[in-house]
Every structure is written in structure tokens, then in C-alpha cells.
């Protein structure tokens, strides 16, 4: 059994309103989103664009609903911009998270990322880093992680992601190997490994000692096949329903939960399933996801 005191459950606002595709869920308000998260039985949330920027205002709205902020995405540009530029933005972001009481920050290297490019097939043309870029990335992550840990008590967790320089198992392994475990941990996202054809169970097993945040994301394999065959972009795939809640796709979650349980994982598991809210009612899917987690883990 996963330890109820140590493992908390969150859900990402991206199922209600998608910051990368603002027309998806534009009618859904911040209040509806966080109220429905609470109603479905989640106590943690990540941060969306509609969330109040003032930490006190946000805290009050969340406390009323028994929800807290557990993480927020941060895009780094360590291999394409001067380190200082990324650090200045990162520090503001981490200060906000620390004020909200979050324990981790989820970082993704977005230099040359194809994730937001509408007409770029997600399975083609991804940037491959050379040795110099690998060094810039890993050195930069260590520096950012040291800053967030030592100044704010927030752990840097790295999010591997489709269309980015760290997408595959080999790229994730290399990033982990060349960063300092003191300062850089992994944000394990089951959906992104499954999407690019990697085995999420192998990846969670290999990196469990350094995983400090988990995204529970599932994929619809028939949609991902279509994305590959029809050379669709990442965002076109999202619209078509490539992602869904855990238990609704082909990812095997039982062995993933078992690895987390055996390692006495402590931290958040966050349901993250961006899809069109007009087709997949966010409250309904949140309730289904919560039920699935309860059935499989006892949480
Ligand atoms: O953690 C994530 C944040 C999103 O913005 C992203 O595109 C999604 O796929 C994801 O895993
Ligand atoms: Co994710």
C-alpha cells in the first residue's frame, strides 16, 4: 500500500483550461476548476494561467476548498540563452512556489522544442543535443537546483517531454547521469514515456530513487498511432485525444504504483490529462481518475 500520510494526490488544471491551446476550456473559470478538483477528491493542484497571480489571493481561494499548490511548470532555455536570463525568471517562479508552500518545481528545457509548434510533426525533427549543449543543460540544471534547494527549500524536478531535447529513455538517462542527485530530481510522467514508445515501468524502476514528483498521464494508443502516421503536431494530438486519465488508455499503472510503493515514495502523484473539455467533461474524468487511483492503491 502507498502510505496515505506520505503520498498526496493532485490534479492539473490543464483538463479544464489548456494554456497551450487557450480555446480549449476558455469558458471554464478558475473557481470552477479548483472547486471541481476538490469535489473529485484531490488536495493538490498545479498552476494554470487563470489562477490569481497574487499568492495571498490564490492561497485563500485554495484553502476554502482544501487544495494546495504542489508544483508549477517552468520552461528553461539553458542551451539557447545566457544562463543568467533563465536564472532570473526561475528565481521569481520558485519564490512564488515557496510562498505557496510547494515542495517541488517542474522544469522542462524548451530550447528548440517542437511542443508548441502547430505544423511541426511531433515524431519528426526533434532537436538532438551535441556534447556542448548537454554540458550547458546539465551544468545549468545543477546550478538552478542548488539555488532552489538552498535558498527556497524547493526541489528541482526535471520533466522529460515529447518534442523536447529530453524526450527518450536514453536522453533522460543521460540527463540524470550528468546531474547532481543533490540538486536535480526527476518528474516522472508516465504518458510522455509511453507516447514516444518507451516503457514507463522500466523508467520508473530505473530512476525511482530520484523521483520527487509524478504525473499520472495515460495515452490512447490508436490516437498516438494516428499522430505518427498522419504527421500531426503535439498540440493537434492533444486536440485529437492522445492523452487521457490513468486507467482510460494503454499505460499499465499497477506495476508503476508497485514500484512507488516498494520504494516508499513520498510526494505528489498528479493526474494530468489534457484533452478537449467539450468532449471529456473535466469533473467526470477527475472523478473517474480518483476512483481508479483508490481502487489500485487504496489511497
Ligand atoms: O506536464 C505537462 C505540462 C503541459 O503543459 C504539457 O504540455 C503536458 O503534456 C505535460 O506533461
Ligand atoms: Co506532465
mmCIF file of C-alpha atoms and ligand atoms in Angstrom:
data_model
loop_
_atom_site.group_PDB
_atom_site.id
_atom_site.type_symbol
_atom_site.label_atom_id
_atom_site.label_comp_id
_atom_site.label_asym_id
_atom_site.label_seq_id
_atom_site.Cartn_x
_atom_site.Cartn_y
_atom_site.Cartn_z
ATOM 1 C CA UNK A 1 0.000 0.000 0.000
ATOM 2 C CA UNK A 2 1.184 3.530 -0.699
ATOM 3 C CA UNK A 3 1.447 5.488 2.530
ATOM 4 C CA UNK A 4 -1.535 7.844 2.937
ATOM 5 C CA UNK A 5 0.482 10.184 5.126
ATOM 6 C CA UNK A 6 3.325 10.448 2.625
ATOM 7 C CA UNK A 7 1.687 10.303 -0.801
ATOM 8 C CA UNK A 8 -0.680 13.084 -1.795
ATOM 9 C CA UNK A 9 -2.940 13.283 -4.818
ATOM 10 C CA UNK A 10 -3.202 16.248 -7.122
ATOM 11 C CA UNK A 11 -4.685 17.098 -10.483
ATOM 12 C CA UNK A 12 -3.571 19.560 -13.144
ATOM 13 C CA UNK A 13 -5.834 22.399 -14.346
ATOM 14 C CA UNK A 14 -4.955 21.554 -17.959
ATOM 15 C CA UNK A 15 -8.038 19.302 -18.197
ATOM 16 C CA UNK A 16 -10.253 22.364 -17.544
ATOM 17 C CA UNK A 17 -8.320 25.071 -19.360
ATOM 18 C CA UNK A 18 -5.354 24.427 -21.617
ATOM 19 C CA UNK A 19 -2.748 27.202 -21.573
ATOM 20 C CA UNK A 20 -1.130 25.870 -24.758
ATOM 21 C CA UNK A 21 -4.482 25.757 -26.613
ATOM 22 C CA UNK A 22 -6.449 28.585 -24.982
ATOM 23 C CA UNK A 23 -9.667 27.846 -26.902
ATOM 24 C CA UNK A 24 -9.906 24.514 -25.069
ATOM 25 C CA UNK A 25 -11.942 25.240 -21.952
ATOM 26 C CA UNK A 26 -11.980 29.020 -22.388
ATOM 27 C CA UNK A 27 -15.446 29.023 -20.772
ATOM 28 C CA UNK A 28 -14.166 27.304 -17.596
ATOM 29 C CA UNK A 29 -13.309 29.654 -14.750
ATOM 30 C CA UNK A 30 -10.567 29.293 -12.140
ATOM 31 C CA UNK A 31 -13.221 28.882 -9.421
ATOM 32 C CA UNK A 32 -14.993 26.081 -11.284
ATOM 33 C CA UNK A 33 -11.692 24.327 -11.896
ATOM 34 C CA UNK A 34 -10.490 24.315 -8.281
ATOM 35 C CA UNK A 35 -13.961 23.579 -6.883
ATOM 36 C CA UNK A 36 -14.247 20.519 -9.121
ATOM 37 C CA UNK A 37 -10.742 19.338 -8.212
ATOM 38 C CA UNK A 38 -11.808 19.366 -4.556
ATOM 39 C CA UNK A 39 -15.172 17.765 -5.311
ATOM 40 C CA UNK A 40 -13.434 14.905 -7.092
ATOM 41 C CA UNK A 41 -11.260 14.282 -4.014
ATOM 42 C CA UNK A 42 -7.915 15.874 -4.878
ATOM 43 C CA UNK A 43 -5.933 18.012 -2.437
ATOM 44 C CA UNK A 44 -3.203 19.274 -4.749
ATOM 45 C CA UNK A 45 -3.141 21.376 -7.886
ATOM 46 C CA UNK A 46 -0.568 22.649 -10.326
ATOM 47 C CA UNK A 47 -0.874 26.190 -11.678
ATOM 48 C CA UNK A 48 -2.772 27.398 -14.753
ATOM 49 C CA UNK A 49 -2.897 30.774 -16.471
ATOM 50 C CA UNK A 50 -6.285 31.651 -14.993
ATOM 51 C CA UNK A 51 -5.006 31.267 -11.426
ATOM 52 C CA UNK A 52 -4.656 34.524 -9.422
ATOM 53 C CA UNK A 53 -1.049 35.748 -9.546
ATOM 54 C CA UNK A 54 -1.108 37.138 -6.004
ATOM 55 C CA UNK A 55 -0.060 34.313 -3.624
ATOM 56 C CA UNK A 56 -2.396 35.540 -0.854
ATOM 57 C CA UNK A 57 -5.443 35.663 -3.130
ATOM 58 C CA UNK A 58 -4.621 32.260 -4.583
ATOM 59 C CA UNK A 59 -3.968 30.743 -1.159
ATOM 60 C CA UNK A 60 -7.317 31.938 0.183
ATOM 61 C CA UNK A 61 -9.255 30.552 -2.804
ATOM 62 C CA UNK A 62 -7.488 27.212 -2.457
ATOM 63 C CA UNK A 63 -7.745 26.968 1.330
ATOM 64 C CA UNK A 64 -11.518 27.431 1.067
ATOM 65 C CA UNK A 65 -11.554 24.237 -0.976
ATOM 66 C CA UNK A 66 -8.898 22.237 0.879
ATOM 67 C CA UNK A 67 -6.463 22.363 -2.038
ATOM 68 C CA UNK A 68 -2.785 23.408 -2.158
ATOM 69 C CA UNK A 69 -0.311 24.160 -4.930
ATOM 70 C CA UNK A 70 2.142 21.286 -5.326
ATOM 71 C CA UNK A 71 4.119 22.319 -8.423
ATOM 72 C CA UNK A 72 4.162 24.618 -11.419
ATOM 73 C CA UNK A 73 5.787 24.127 -14.806
ATOM 74 C CA UNK A 74 8.872 26.200 -15.636
ATOM 75 C CA UNK A 75 10.447 26.431 -19.125
ATOM 76 C CA UNK A 76 14.238 26.699 -19.130
ATOM 77 C CA UNK A 77 16.336 27.846 -22.111
ATOM 78 C CA UNK A 78 19.696 26.692 -20.816
ATOM 79 C CA UNK A 79 21.184 25.699 -24.159
ATOM 80 C CA UNK A 80 19.984 28.665 -26.207
ATOM 81 C CA UNK A 81 20.065 31.711 -23.897
ATOM 82 C CA UNK A 82 22.566 33.081 -21.371
ATOM 83 C CA UNK A 83 22.229 31.161 -18.067
ATOM 84 C CA UNK A 84 21.542 34.392 -16.139
ATOM 85 C CA UNK A 85 18.360 35.065 -18.133
ATOM 86 C CA UNK A 86 16.883 31.698 -17.224
ATOM 87 C CA UNK A 87 18.021 32.007 -13.611
ATOM 88 C CA UNK A 88 16.363 35.408 -13.114
ATOM 89 C CA UNK A 89 12.959 34.091 -14.289
ATOM 90 C CA UNK A 90 13.425 30.801 -12.451
ATOM 91 C CA UNK A 91 14.106 32.526 -9.141
ATOM 92 C CA UNK A 92 10.874 34.567 -9.361
ATOM 93 C CA UNK A 93 8.940 31.399 -10.177
ATOM 94 C CA UNK A 94 10.461 29.417 -7.304
ATOM 95 C CA UNK A 95 9.898 32.290 -4.849
ATOM 96 C CA UNK A 96 6.199 32.198 -5.808
ATOM 97 C CA UNK A 97 6.049 28.413 -5.347
ATOM 98 C CA UNK A 98 7.800 28.626 -1.982
ATOM 99 C CA UNK A 99 5.284 31.295 -0.884
ATOM 100 C CA UNK A 100 2.538 28.847 -1.862
ATOM 101 C CA UNK A 101 4.143 26.076 0.184
ATOM 102 C CA UNK A 102 5.084 23.869 -2.782
ATOM 103 C CA UNK A 103 7.996 21.483 -2.303
ATOM 104 C CA UNK A 104 8.977 20.961 -5.948
ATOM 105 C CA UNK A 105 9.300 22.856 -9.207
ATOM 106 C CA UNK A 106 8.855 21.060 -12.536
ATOM 107 C CA UNK A 107 11.369 22.164 -15.142
ATOM 108 C CA UNK A 108 11.375 21.433 -18.865
ATOM 109 C CA UNK A 109 14.120 22.514 -21.278
ATOM 110 C CA UNK A 110 12.262 24.307 -24.044
ATOM 111 C CA UNK A 111 15.131 25.379 -26.317
ATOM 112 C CA UNK A 112 14.203 24.265 -29.857
ATOM 113 C CA UNK A 113 11.132 22.463 -28.502
ATOM 114 C CA UNK A 114 8.534 21.480 -31.088
ATOM 115 C CA UNK A 115 5.860 21.037 -28.437
ATOM 116 C CA UNK A 116 4.083 24.327 -29.218
ATOM 117 C CA UNK A 117 4.634 24.441 -32.995
ATOM 118 C CA UNK A 118 1.306 23.878 -34.727
ATOM 119 C CA UNK A 119 2.527 22.473 -38.069
ATOM 120 C CA UNK A 120 5.563 20.505 -36.852
ATOM 121 C CA UNK A 121 5.024 16.705 -36.722
ATOM 122 C CA UNK A 122 5.808 15.666 -33.152
ATOM 123 C CA UNK A 123 7.515 12.473 -34.270
ATOM 124 C CA UNK A 124 9.889 14.325 -36.632
ATOM 125 C CA UNK A 125 12.590 16.958 -36.490
ATOM 126 C CA UNK A 126 13.252 16.965 -32.775
ATOM 127 C CA UNK A 127 16.480 18.754 -31.794
ATOM 128 C CA UNK A 128 19.292 16.405 -30.743
ATOM 129 C CA UNK A 129 21.825 17.997 -28.398
ATOM 130 C CA UNK A 130 25.568 17.911 -29.111
ATOM 131 C CA UNK A 131 28.122 17.455 -26.308
ATOM 132 C CA UNK A 132 28.435 21.186 -25.683
ATOM 133 C CA UNK A 133 24.661 21.538 -25.321
ATOM 134 C CA UNK A 134 24.490 18.546 -22.989
ATOM 135 C CA UNK A 135 27.074 20.201 -20.817
ATOM 136 C CA UNK A 136 25.196 23.522 -20.804
ATOM 137 C CA UNK A 137 21.953 21.761 -19.885
ATOM 138 C CA UNK A 138 23.324 19.620 -17.062
ATOM 139 C CA UNK A 139 25.534 22.352 -15.590
ATOM 140 C CA UNK A 140 22.640 24.811 -15.740
ATOM 141 C CA UNK A 141 20.228 22.365 -14.093
ATOM 142 C CA UNK A 142 22.689 21.756 -11.263
ATOM 143 C CA UNK A 143 23.021 25.498 -10.685
ATOM 144 C CA UNK A 144 19.267 26.112 -10.739
ATOM 145 C CA UNK A 145 18.647 23.113 -8.478
ATOM 146 C CA UNK A 146 21.236 24.312 -5.950
ATOM 147 C CA UNK A 147 19.621 27.750 -5.891
ATOM 148 C CA UNK A 148 16.063 26.485 -5.432
ATOM 149 C CA UNK A 149 17.061 23.956 -2.784
ATOM 150 C CA UNK A 150 19.387 26.121 -0.720
ATOM 151 C CA UNK A 151 17.529 29.444 -0.932
ATOM 152 C CA UNK A 152 13.896 28.311 -1.092
ATOM 153 C CA UNK A 153 13.769 24.678 0.079
ATOM 154 C CA UNK A 154 12.179 23.691 -3.256
ATOM 155 C CA UNK A 155 13.457 20.638 -5.164
ATOM 156 C CA UNK A 156 14.077 20.937 -8.900
ATOM 157 C CA UNK A 157 12.407 18.045 -10.744
ATOM 158 C CA UNK A 158 13.074 17.648 -14.469
ATOM 159 C CA UNK A 159 10.136 16.924 -16.805
ATOM 160 C CA UNK A 160 11.088 14.819 -19.875
ATOM 161 C CA UNK A 161 8.618 15.724 -22.649
ATOM 162 C CA UNK A 162 7.649 14.945 -26.244
ATOM 163 C CA UNK A 163 9.268 17.224 -28.805
ATOM 164 C CA UNK A 164 11.942 18.468 -26.415
ATOM 165 C CA UNK A 165 15.668 17.794 -26.112
ATOM 166 C CA UNK A 166 14.993 15.305 -23.302
ATOM 167 C CA UNK A 167 12.291 13.009 -24.635
ATOM 168 C CA UNK A 168 13.557 9.432 -24.877
ATOM 169 C CA UNK A 169 14.752 6.966 -22.248
ATOM 170 C CA UNK A 170 18.367 7.387 -23.411
ATOM 171 C CA UNK A 171 18.128 11.177 -23.166
ATOM 172 C CA UNK A 172 16.522 11.002 -19.737
ATOM 173 C CA UNK A 173 19.197 8.555 -18.559
ATOM 174 C CA UNK A 174 21.990 10.819 -19.809
ATOM 175 C CA UNK A 175 20.472 13.893 -18.158
ATOM 176 C CA UNK A 176 20.117 12.021 -14.862
ATOM 177 C CA UNK A 177 23.639 10.606 -15.054
ATOM 178 C CA UNK A 178 25.228 14.014 -15.615
ATOM 179 C CA UNK A 179 23.318 15.960 -12.978
ATOM 180 C CA UNK A 180 23.873 16.033 -9.241
ATOM 181 C CA UNK A 181 21.334 13.968 -7.236
ATOM 182 C CA UNK A 182 21.576 16.631 -4.519
ATOM 183 C CA UNK A 183 20.128 19.247 -6.848
ATOM 184 C CA UNK A 184 18.279 17.545 -9.698
ATOM 185 C CA UNK A 185 15.468 15.013 -9.383
ATOM 186 C CA UNK A 186 13.103 13.516 -11.933
ATOM 187 C CA UNK A 187 9.499 14.403 -12.623
ATOM 188 C CA UNK A 188 8.293 11.051 -13.938
ATOM 189 C CA UNK A 189 5.478 11.423 -16.483
ATOM 190 C CA UNK A 190 4.052 8.027 -17.474
ATOM 191 C CA UNK A 191 2.251 9.439 -20.530
ATOM 192 C CA UNK A 192 5.270 11.059 -22.153
ATOM 193 C CA UNK A 193 7.359 7.886 -21.950
ATOM 194 C CA UNK A 194 4.506 5.789 -23.353
ATOM 195 C CA UNK A 195 3.888 8.320 -26.135
ATOM 196 C CA UNK A 196 7.432 8.057 -27.514
ATOM 197 C CA UNK A 197 7.447 4.268 -27.275
ATOM 198 C CA UNK A 198 9.455 3.879 -24.073
ATOM 199 C CA UNK A 199 8.431 1.574 -21.241
ATOM 200 C CA UNK A 200 7.214 3.688 -18.289
ATOM 201 C CA UNK A 201 7.623 0.774 -15.857
ATOM 202 C CA UNK A 202 11.303 0.380 -16.769
ATOM 203 C CA UNK A 203 11.859 4.123 -16.396
ATOM 204 C CA UNK A 204 10.153 4.440 -13.010
ATOM 205 C CA UNK A 205 12.107 1.411 -11.802
ATOM 206 C CA UNK A 206 15.447 2.751 -13.027
ATOM 207 C CA UNK A 207 15.060 6.248 -11.565
ATOM 208 C CA UNK A 208 12.853 5.659 -8.536
ATOM 209 C CA UNK A 209 15.476 6.875 -6.052
ATOM 210 C CA UNK A 210 15.480 10.314 -7.696
ATOM 211 C CA UNK A 211 11.784 10.724 -8.484
ATOM 212 C CA UNK A 212 10.198 13.529 -6.447
ATOM 213 C CA UNK A 213 7.060 14.249 -8.466
ATOM 214 C CA UNK A 214 4.806 12.051 -10.615
ATOM 215 C CA UNK A 215 2.421 12.890 -13.453
ATOM 216 C CA UNK A 216 -0.174 10.171 -13.914
ATOM 217 C CA UNK A 217 -0.950 10.521 -17.599
ATOM 218 C CA UNK A 218 -2.331 7.885 -19.939
ATOM 219 C CA UNK A 219 -2.405 7.703 -23.748
ATOM 220 C CA UNK A 220 -4.936 6.441 -26.250
ATOM 221 C CA UNK A 221 -2.676 4.282 -28.442
ATOM 222 C CA UNK A 222 -4.917 4.482 -31.514
ATOM 223 C CA UNK A 223 -4.732 8.286 -31.415
ATOM 224 C CA UNK A 224 -0.948 8.287 -30.914
ATOM 225 C CA UNK A 225 -0.665 5.913 -33.923
ATOM 226 C CA UNK A 226 -2.705 8.381 -35.997
ATOM 227 C CA UNK A 227 -0.488 11.256 -34.795
ATOM 228 C CA UNK A 228 2.582 9.352 -36.012
ATOM 229 C CA UNK A 229 1.088 8.179 -39.326
ATOM 230 C CA UNK A 230 -0.563 11.443 -40.231
ATOM 231 C CA UNK A 231 2.440 13.512 -39.131
ATOM 232 C CA UNK A 232 0.407 15.537 -36.646
ATOM 233 C CA UNK A 233 1.859 18.064 -34.228
ATOM 234 C CA UNK A 234 1.919 17.582 -30.459
ATOM 235 C CA UNK A 235 -0.929 20.063 -29.980
ATOM 236 C CA UNK A 236 -3.020 18.537 -32.799
ATOM 237 C CA UNK A 237 -2.567 15.248 -30.952
ATOM 238 C CA UNK A 238 -3.864 16.815 -27.742
ATOM 239 C CA UNK A 239 -6.968 18.054 -29.575
ATOM 240 C CA UNK A 240 -7.477 14.612 -31.111
ATOM 241 C CA UNK A 241 -7.392 12.973 -27.662
ATOM 242 C CA UNK A 242 -3.901 11.483 -27.465
ATOM 243 C CA UNK A 243 -3.899 11.925 -23.667
ATOM 244 C CA UNK A 244 -6.395 10.773 -21.092
ATOM 245 C CA UNK A 245 -6.742 9.966 -17.407
ATOM 246 C CA UNK A 246 -4.988 6.961 -15.833
ATOM 247 C CA UNK A 247 -6.928 3.784 -16.460
ATOM 248 C CA UNK A 248 -8.508 5.033 -19.684
ATOM 249 C CA UNK A 249 -5.612 4.230 -22.038
ATOM 250 C CA UNK A 250 -2.864 1.647 -22.528
ATOM 251 C CA UNK A 251 -0.389 2.537 -19.759
ATOM 252 C CA UNK A 252 -0.140 -0.155 -17.102
ATOM 253 C CA UNK A 253 -0.402 1.677 -13.797
ATOM 254 C CA UNK A 254 -0.390 -1.263 -11.395
ATOM 255 C CA UNK A 255 3.339 -2.015 -11.820
ATOM 256 C CA UNK A 256 4.117 1.709 -11.637
ATOM 257 C CA UNK A 257 2.238 2.018 -8.334
ATOM 258 C CA UNK A 258 4.043 -1.102 -7.095
ATOM 259 C CA UNK A 259 7.485 0.414 -7.781
ATOM 260 C CA UNK A 260 6.472 3.613 -5.981
ATOM 261 C CA UNK A 261 5.087 1.604 -3.075
ATOM 262 C CA UNK A 262 8.149 -0.668 -2.735
ATOM 263 C CA UNK A 263 10.392 2.393 -2.663
ATOM 264 C CA UNK A 264 8.166 4.115 -0.053
ATOM 265 C CA UNK A 265 7.671 7.037 -2.430
ATOM 266 C CA UNK A 266 6.912 10.349 -0.741
ATOM 267 C CA UNK A 267 5.408 13.247 -2.636
ATOM 268 C CA UNK A 268 2.636 14.065 -5.038
ATOM 269 C CA UNK A 269 1.044 11.959 -7.761
ATOM 270 C CA UNK A 270 -0.758 14.357 -10.071
ATOM 271 C CA UNK A 271 -3.384 13.324 -12.617
ATOM 272 C CA UNK A 272 -2.558 15.212 -15.772
ATOM 273 C CA UNK A 273 -4.784 14.587 -18.761
ATOM 274 C CA UNK A 274 -5.058 17.383 -21.274
ATOM 275 C CA UNK A 275 -7.896 16.790 -23.682
ATOM 276 C CA UNK A 276 -10.799 18.753 -25.088
ATOM 277 C CA UNK A 277 -13.138 19.531 -22.149
ATOM 278 C CA UNK A 278 -16.058 19.719 -24.582
ATOM 279 C CA UNK A 279 -15.520 16.012 -25.327
ATOM 280 C CA UNK A 280 -14.186 14.864 -21.946
ATOM 281 C CA UNK A 281 -16.037 16.577 -19.107
ATOM 282 C CA UNK A 282 -13.270 17.547 -16.653
ATOM 283 C CA UNK A 283 -15.262 16.824 -13.477
ATOM 284 C CA UNK A 284 -16.431 13.454 -14.773
ATOM 285 C CA UNK A 285 -12.894 12.456 -15.784
ATOM 286 C CA UNK A 286 -11.444 13.752 -12.496
ATOM 287 C CA UNK A 287 -13.904 11.592 -10.543
ATOM 288 C CA UNK A 288 -13.093 8.566 -12.709
ATOM 289 C CA UNK A 289 -9.359 9.110 -12.213
ATOM 290 C CA UNK A 290 -9.755 9.477 -8.453
ATOM 291 C CA UNK A 291 -11.775 6.234 -8.324
ATOM 292 C CA UNK A 292 -9.166 4.392 -10.393
ATOM 293 C CA UNK A 293 -6.355 5.504 -8.046
ATOM 294 C CA UNK A 294 -8.384 4.476 -4.996
ATOM 295 C CA UNK A 295 -9.055 1.027 -6.480
ATOM 296 C CA UNK A 296 -5.430 0.410 -7.447
ATOM 297 C CA UNK A 297 -3.624 1.934 -4.462
ATOM 298 C CA UNK A 298 -6.051 2.226 -1.564
ATOM 299 C CA UNK A 299 -5.328 5.976 -1.402
HETATM 300 O O1 LIG B 1 3.442 18.456 -17.526
HETATM 301 C C1 LIG B 1 2.959 18.830 -18.583
HETATM 302 C C2 LIG B 1 2.598 20.276 -18.793
HETATM 303 C C3 LIG B 1 1.925 20.590 -20.126
HETATM 304 O O2 LIG B 1 1.932 21.948 -20.433
HETATM 305 C C4 LIG B 1 2.472 19.677 -21.161
HETATM 306 O O3 LIG B 1 2.336 20.019 -22.483
HETATM 307 C C5 LIG B 1 1.949 18.306 -20.785
HETATM 308 O O4 LIG B 1 1.937 17.386 -21.828
HETATM 309 C C6 LIG B 1 2.698 17.855 -19.585
HETATM 310 O O5 LIG B 1 3.046 16.698 -19.433
HETATM 311 CO CO1 LIG B 2 3.457 16.154 -17.373
#
